[in-house]
GROMACS .gro file of C-alpha atoms in nm:
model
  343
    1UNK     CA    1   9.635   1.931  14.410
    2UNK     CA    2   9.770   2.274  14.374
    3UNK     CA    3   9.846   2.544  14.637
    4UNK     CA    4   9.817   2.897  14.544
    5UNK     CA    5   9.815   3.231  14.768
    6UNK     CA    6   9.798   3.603  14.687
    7UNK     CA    7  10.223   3.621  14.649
    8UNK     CA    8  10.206   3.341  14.400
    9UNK     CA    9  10.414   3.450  14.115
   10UNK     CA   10  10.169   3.557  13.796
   11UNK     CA   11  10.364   3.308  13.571
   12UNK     CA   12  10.303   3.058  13.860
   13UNK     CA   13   9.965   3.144  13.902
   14UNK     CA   14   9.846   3.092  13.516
   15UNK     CA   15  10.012   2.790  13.468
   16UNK     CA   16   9.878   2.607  13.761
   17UNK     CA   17   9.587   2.738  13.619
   18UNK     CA   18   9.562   2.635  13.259
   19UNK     CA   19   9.778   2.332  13.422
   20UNK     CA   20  10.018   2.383  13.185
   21UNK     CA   21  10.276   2.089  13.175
   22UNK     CA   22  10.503   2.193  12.844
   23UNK     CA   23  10.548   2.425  12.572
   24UNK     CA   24  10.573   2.342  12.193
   25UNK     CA   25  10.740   2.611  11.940
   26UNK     CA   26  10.649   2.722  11.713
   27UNK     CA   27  10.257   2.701  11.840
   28UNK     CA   28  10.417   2.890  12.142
   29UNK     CA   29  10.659   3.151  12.180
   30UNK     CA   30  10.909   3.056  12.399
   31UNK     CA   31  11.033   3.384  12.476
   32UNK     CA   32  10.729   3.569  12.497
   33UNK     CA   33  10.518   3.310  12.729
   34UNK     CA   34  10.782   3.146  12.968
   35UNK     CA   35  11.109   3.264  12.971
   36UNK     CA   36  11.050   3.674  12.962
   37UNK     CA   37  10.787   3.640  13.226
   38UNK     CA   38  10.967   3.404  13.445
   39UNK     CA   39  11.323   3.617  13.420
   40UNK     CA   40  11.044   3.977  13.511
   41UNK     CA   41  10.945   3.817  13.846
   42UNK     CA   42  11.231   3.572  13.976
   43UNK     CA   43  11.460   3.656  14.176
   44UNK     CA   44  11.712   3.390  14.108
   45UNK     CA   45  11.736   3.165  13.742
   46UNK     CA   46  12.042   2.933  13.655
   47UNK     CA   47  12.018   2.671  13.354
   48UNK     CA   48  12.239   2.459  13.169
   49UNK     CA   49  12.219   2.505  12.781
   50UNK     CA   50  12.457   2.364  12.456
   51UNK     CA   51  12.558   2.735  12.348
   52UNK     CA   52  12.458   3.101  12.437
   53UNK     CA   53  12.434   3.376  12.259
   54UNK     CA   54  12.419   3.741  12.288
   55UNK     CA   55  12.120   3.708  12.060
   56UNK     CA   56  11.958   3.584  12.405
   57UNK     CA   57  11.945   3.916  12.485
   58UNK     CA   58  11.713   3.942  12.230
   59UNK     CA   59  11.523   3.679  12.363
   60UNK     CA   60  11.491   3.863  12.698
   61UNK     CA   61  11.365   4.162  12.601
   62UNK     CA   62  11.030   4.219  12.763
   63UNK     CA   63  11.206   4.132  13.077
   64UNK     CA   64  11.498   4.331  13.095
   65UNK     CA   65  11.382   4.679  13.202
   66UNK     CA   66  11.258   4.477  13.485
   67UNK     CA   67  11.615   4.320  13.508
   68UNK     CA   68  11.827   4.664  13.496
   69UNK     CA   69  11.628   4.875  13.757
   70UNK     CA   70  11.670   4.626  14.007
   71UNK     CA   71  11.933   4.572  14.312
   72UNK     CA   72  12.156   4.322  14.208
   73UNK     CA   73  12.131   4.173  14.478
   74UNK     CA   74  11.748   4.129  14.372
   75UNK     CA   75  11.847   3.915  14.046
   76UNK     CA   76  12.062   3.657  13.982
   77UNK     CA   77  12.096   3.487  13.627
   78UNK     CA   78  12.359   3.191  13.590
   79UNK     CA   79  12.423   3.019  13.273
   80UNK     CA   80  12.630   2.706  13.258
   81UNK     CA   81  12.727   2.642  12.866
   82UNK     CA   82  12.953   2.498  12.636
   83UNK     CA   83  13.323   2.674  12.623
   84UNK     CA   84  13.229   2.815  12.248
   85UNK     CA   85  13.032   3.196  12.205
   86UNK     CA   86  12.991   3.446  11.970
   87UNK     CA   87  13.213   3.720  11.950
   88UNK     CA   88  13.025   3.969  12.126
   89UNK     CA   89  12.940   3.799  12.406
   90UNK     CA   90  13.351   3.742  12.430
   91UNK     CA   91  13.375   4.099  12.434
   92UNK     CA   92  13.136   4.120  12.708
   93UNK     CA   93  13.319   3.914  12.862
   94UNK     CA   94  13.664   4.063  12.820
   95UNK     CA   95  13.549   4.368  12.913
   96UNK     CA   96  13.439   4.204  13.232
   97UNK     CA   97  13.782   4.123  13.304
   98UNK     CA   98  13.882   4.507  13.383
   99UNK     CA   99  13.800   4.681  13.666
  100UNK     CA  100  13.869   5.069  13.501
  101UNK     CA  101  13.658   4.945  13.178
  102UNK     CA  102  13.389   4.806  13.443
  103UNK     CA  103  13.353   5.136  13.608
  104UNK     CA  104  13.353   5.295  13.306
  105UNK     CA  105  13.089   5.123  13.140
  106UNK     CA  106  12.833   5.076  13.461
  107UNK     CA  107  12.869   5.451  13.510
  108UNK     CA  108  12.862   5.597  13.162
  109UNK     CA  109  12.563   5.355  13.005
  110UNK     CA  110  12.304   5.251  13.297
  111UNK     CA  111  12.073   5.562  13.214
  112UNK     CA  112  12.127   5.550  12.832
  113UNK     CA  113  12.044   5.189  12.848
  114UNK     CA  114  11.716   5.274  13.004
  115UNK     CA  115  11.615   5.578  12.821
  116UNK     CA  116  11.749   5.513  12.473
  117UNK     CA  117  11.879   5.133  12.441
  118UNK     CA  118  11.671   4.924  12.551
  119UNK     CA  119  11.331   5.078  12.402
  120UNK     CA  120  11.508   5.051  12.107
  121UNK     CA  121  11.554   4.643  12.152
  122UNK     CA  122  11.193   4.605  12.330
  123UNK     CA  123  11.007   4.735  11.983
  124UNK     CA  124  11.118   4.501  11.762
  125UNK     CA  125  11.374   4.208  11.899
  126UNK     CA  126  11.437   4.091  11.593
  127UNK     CA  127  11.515   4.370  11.383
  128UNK     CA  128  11.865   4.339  11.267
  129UNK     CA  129  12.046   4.647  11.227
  130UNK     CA  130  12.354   4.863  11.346
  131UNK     CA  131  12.162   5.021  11.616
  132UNK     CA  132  11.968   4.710  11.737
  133UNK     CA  133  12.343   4.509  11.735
  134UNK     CA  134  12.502   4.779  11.921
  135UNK     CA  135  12.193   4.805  12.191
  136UNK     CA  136  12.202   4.391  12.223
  137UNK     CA  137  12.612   4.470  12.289
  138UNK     CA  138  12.577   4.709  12.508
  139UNK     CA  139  12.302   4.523  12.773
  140UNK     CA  140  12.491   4.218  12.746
  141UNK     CA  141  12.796   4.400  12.928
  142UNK     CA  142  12.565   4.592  13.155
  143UNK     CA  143  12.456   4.287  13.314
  144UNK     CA  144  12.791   4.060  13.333
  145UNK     CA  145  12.946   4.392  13.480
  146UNK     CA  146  12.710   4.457  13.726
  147UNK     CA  147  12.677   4.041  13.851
  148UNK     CA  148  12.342   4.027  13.742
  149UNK     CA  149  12.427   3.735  13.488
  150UNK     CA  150  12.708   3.503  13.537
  151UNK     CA  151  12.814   3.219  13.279
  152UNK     CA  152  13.038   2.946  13.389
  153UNK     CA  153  13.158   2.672  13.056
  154UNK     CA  154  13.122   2.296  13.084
  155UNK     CA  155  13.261   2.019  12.920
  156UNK     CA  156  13.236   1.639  12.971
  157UNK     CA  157  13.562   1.495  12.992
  158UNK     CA  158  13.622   1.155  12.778
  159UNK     CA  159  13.825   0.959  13.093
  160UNK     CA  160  13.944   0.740  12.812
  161UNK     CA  161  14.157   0.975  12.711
  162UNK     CA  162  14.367   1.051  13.075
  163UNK     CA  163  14.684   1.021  13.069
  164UNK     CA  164  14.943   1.036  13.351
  165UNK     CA  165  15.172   1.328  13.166
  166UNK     CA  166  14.884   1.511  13.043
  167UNK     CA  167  14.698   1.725  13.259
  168UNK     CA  168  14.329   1.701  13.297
  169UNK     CA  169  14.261   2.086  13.217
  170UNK     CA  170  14.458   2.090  12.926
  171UNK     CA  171  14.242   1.829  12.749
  172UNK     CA  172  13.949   1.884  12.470
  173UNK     CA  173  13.631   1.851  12.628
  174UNK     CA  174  13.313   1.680  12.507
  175UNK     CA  175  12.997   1.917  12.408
  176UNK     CA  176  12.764   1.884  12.737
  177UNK     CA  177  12.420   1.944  12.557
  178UNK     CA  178  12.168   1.937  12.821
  179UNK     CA  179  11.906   2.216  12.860
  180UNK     CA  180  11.734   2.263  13.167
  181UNK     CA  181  11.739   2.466  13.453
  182UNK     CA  182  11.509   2.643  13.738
  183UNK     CA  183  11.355   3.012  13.843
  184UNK     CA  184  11.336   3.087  14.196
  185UNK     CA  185  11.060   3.395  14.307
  186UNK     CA  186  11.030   3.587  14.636
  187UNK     CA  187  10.767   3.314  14.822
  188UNK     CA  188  11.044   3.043  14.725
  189UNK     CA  189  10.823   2.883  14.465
  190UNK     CA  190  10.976   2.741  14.193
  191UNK     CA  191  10.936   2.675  13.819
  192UNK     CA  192  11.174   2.438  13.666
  193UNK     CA  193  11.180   2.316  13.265
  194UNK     CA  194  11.397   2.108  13.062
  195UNK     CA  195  11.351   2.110  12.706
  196UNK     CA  196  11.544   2.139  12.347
  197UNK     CA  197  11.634   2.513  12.332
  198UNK     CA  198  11.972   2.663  12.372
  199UNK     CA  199  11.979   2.994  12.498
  200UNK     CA  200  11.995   3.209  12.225
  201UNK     CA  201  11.714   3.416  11.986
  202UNK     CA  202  11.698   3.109  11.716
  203UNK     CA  203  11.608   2.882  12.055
  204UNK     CA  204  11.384   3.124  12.252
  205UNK     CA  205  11.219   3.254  11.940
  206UNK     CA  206  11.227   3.113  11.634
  207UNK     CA  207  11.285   2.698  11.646
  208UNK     CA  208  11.054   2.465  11.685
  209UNK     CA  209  11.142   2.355  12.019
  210UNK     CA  210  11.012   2.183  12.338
  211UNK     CA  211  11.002   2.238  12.698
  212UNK     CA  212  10.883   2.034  13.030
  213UNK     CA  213  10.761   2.238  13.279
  214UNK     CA  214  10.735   2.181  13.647
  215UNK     CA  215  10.606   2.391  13.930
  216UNK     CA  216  10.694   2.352  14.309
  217UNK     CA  217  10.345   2.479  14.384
  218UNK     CA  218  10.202   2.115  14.240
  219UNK     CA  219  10.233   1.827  14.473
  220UNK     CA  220  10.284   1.556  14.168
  221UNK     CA  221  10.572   1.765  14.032
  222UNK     CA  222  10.747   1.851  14.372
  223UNK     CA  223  10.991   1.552  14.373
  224UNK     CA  224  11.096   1.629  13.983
  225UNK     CA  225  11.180   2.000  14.039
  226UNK     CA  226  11.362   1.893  14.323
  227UNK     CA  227  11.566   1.619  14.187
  228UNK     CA  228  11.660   1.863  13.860
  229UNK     CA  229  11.754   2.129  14.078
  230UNK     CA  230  12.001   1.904  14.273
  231UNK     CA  231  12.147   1.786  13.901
  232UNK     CA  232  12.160   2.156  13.810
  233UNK     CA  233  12.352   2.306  14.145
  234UNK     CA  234  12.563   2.006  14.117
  235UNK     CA  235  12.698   2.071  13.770
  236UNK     CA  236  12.749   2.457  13.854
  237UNK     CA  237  12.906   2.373  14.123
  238UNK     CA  238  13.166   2.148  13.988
  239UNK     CA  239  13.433   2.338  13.976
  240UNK     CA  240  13.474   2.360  14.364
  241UNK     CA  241  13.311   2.046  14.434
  242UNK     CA  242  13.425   1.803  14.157
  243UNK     CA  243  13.191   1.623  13.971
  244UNK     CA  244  13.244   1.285  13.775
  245UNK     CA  245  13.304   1.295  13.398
  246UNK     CA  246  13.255   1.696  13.401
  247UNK     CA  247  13.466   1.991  13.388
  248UNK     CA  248  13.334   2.341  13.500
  249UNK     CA  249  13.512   2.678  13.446
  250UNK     CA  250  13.448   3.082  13.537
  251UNK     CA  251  13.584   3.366  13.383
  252UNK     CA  252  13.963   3.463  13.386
  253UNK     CA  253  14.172   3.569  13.132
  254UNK     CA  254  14.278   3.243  13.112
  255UNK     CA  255  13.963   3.069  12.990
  256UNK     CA  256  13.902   3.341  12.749
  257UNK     CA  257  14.242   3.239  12.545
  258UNK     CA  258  14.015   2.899  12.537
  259UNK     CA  259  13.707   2.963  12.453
  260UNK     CA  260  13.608   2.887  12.080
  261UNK     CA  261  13.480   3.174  11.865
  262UNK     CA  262  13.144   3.116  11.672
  263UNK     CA  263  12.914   3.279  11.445
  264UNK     CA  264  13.108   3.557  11.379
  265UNK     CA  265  12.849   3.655  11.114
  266UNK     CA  266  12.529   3.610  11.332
  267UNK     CA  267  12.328   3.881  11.230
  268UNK     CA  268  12.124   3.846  11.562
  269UNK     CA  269  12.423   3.932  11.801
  270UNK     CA  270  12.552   4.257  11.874
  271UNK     CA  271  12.865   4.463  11.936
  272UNK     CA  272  13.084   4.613  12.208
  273UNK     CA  273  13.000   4.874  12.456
  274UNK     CA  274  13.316   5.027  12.414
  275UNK     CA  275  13.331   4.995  12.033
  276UNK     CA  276  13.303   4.749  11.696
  277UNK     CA  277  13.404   4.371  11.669
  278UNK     CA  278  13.694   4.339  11.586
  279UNK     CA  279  13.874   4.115  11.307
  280UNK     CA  280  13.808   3.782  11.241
  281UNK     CA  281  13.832   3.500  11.483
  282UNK     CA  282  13.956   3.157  11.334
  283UNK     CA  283  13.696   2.856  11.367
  284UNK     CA  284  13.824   2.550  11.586
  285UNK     CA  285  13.661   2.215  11.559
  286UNK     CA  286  13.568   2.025  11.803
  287UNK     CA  287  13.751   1.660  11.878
  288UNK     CA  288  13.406   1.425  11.756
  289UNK     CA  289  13.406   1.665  11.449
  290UNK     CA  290  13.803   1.633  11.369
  291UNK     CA  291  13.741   1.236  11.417
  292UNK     CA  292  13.416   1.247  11.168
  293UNK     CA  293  13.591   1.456  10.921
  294UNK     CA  294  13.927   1.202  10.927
  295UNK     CA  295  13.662   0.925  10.946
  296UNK     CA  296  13.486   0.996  10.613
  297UNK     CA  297  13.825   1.137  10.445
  298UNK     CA  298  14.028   0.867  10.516
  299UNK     CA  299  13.845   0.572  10.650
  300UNK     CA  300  13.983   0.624  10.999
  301UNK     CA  301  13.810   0.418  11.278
  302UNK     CA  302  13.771   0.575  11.589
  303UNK     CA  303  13.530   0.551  11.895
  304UNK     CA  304  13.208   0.653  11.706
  305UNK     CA  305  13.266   0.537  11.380
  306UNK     CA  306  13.059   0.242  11.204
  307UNK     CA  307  13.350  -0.007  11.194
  308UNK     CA  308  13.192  -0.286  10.943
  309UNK     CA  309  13.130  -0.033  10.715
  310UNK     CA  310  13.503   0.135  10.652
  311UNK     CA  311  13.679  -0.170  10.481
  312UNK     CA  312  13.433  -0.176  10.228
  313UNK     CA  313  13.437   0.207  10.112
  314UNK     CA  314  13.659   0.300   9.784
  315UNK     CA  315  13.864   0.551   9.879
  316UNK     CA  316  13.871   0.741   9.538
  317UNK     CA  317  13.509   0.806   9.565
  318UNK     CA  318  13.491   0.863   9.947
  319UNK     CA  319  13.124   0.844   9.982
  320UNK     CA  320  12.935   0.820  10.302
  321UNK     CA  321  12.662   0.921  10.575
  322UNK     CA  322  12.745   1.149  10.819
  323UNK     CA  323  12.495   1.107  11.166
  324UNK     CA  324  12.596   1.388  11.377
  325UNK     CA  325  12.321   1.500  11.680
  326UNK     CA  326  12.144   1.811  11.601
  327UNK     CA  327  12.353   2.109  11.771
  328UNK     CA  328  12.708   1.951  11.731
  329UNK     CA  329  12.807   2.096  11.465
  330UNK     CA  330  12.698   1.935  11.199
  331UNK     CA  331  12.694   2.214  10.954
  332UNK     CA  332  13.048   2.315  11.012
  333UNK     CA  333  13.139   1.988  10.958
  334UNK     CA  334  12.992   1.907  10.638
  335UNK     CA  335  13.171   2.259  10.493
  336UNK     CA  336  13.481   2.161  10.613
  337UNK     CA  337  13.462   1.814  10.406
  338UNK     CA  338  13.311   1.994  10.091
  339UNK     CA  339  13.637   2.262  10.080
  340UNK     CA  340  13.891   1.948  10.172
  341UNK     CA  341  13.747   1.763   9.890
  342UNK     CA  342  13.766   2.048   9.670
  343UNK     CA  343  14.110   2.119   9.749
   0.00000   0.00000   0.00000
């Protein structure tokens, strides 16, 4: 049974009437036919994703003029995500961290964002070029400066690894990779999703990717978006109200000495309101891709490694199988083993 009045949200209203249970990428655009719609009538959205990306922005674009003209106080967008971003997003971020850059930019840009930016963006979201990377740049700090879109970083913590003079903050996190999250809209219905794609223009656009969906408006799916919007508020939550295994941290000038730097080439992201990227940020690994790369270098056993298999390996030749899950790095990973080798 589903219940649906004349405030039902129009996202709500098609799906519960196609009865539309998930998405599949490529067949469906992710972007286009959830997320853009969803994010032009909610009033409230907060997810947890692997990475973001200021390519999201991208992703976002048929629903951000609806975004900027309202109140903030009208839309909400939280983002929980692993402690690594691209450099522009950073400089969204640092920028964020200034009150005389914040009134700067929210006076100086709102108008041009409207009028010059964003139809810019809207015509073709993945057109990469100065213009479009300065226009993705530029709305990215709009809406962090003006609390329309908040991102908090997560990390599992290994407890394994505690020890009494070390202090829990100072310790490498684990790569939290769970997607899923909720929209809220004005009659309190809700749609919530959880599915493969990270929040970025690769995830929302172009990979093949899947997605769950669930609708508040449908008795047999009631219980589920309940019970994933409990998981969800928990987890961004957890940095006032602790939550086992996990680590949760906002913005301060002290995270952002922390947070890891990547794809500082992505042609999809964009650059500072207040000017160019700047030089090169160095790439950290994280601690599961330190222990593969010492693993298959030097035979090192270590929590994930495939013990039975080490003592038999000849260490002049150094051959092996590398099974990393798809979003960890992998990539990165293999380079950094090809130019150690090579060295």
């Amino acid at each position: 049974m589903v219940v649906k009045s004349l405030n039902t949200p129009k996202i709500v209203g098609k799906y519960l009437e196609d009865d539309v249970i998930d998405l599949q990428a490529p067949e469906t655009n992710i972007a286009v036919e959830f997320i853009c719609p969803a994010l032009e009538e909610a009033v409230f959205s907060r997810r947890e994703t692997g990475w973001f990306k200021s390519s999201a922005i991208r992703g976002w674009a048929g629903a951000l003029e609806s975004i900027i003209k309202r109140n903030e106080k009208d839309v909400k967008i939280e983002i929980l995500c692993s402690p690594a971003i691209d450099k522009s997003t950073y400089r969204a971020l640092l920028e964020a961290t200034s009150d005389t850059q914040k009134f700067k930019i929210l006076k100086e840009q709102s108008e041009k964002i409207l009028k010059r930016t964003l139809p810019l963006l809207v015509s073709d979201p993945t057109r990469q070029s100065k213009e479009t990377g300065a226009s993705v740049g530029q709305i990215l700090s709009h809406l962090i400066l003006s609390n329309k879109l908040e991102l908090k970083f997560i990390d599992i913590i290994d407890e394994l690894e505690i020890h009494d003079d070390i202090e829990k903050d100072d310790l490498k996190g684990e790569l939290n990779h769970t997607k899923r999250g909720y929209f809220e809209f004005k009659d309190k219905s809700y749609i919530a999703y959880q599915g493969s794609f990270n929040e970025s223009l690769g995830g929302l656009w172009k990979h093949g990717e899947s997605c769950q969906i669930m609708l508040s408006d449908r008795d047999e799916d009631i219980k589920r978006v309940n019970k994933l919007k409990d998981r969800v508020d928990a987890y961004w939550n957890a940095d006032k109200i602790p939550v086992k295994d996990v680590r949760v941290r906002g913005i301060s000038k002290k995270m952002l000495k922390r947070l890891k730097i990547i794809d500082k080439t992505n042609p999809y992201g964009g650059t500072s309101v207040l000017g160019d990227d700047e030089g090169p940020q160095t790439f950290r690994f994280w601690k599961h891709q330190e222990m593969a790369i010492e693993t298959f270098l030097k035979s090192e056993k270590n929590i994930y490694s495939v013990h039975e298999n080490l003592p038999t390996r000849d260490p002049k030749k150094r051959k092996g199988i590398l099974n990393i899950i798809k979003g960890t790095g992998k990539t990165k990973t293999f380079i950094e083993i090809s130019r150690l080798l090579l060295k």
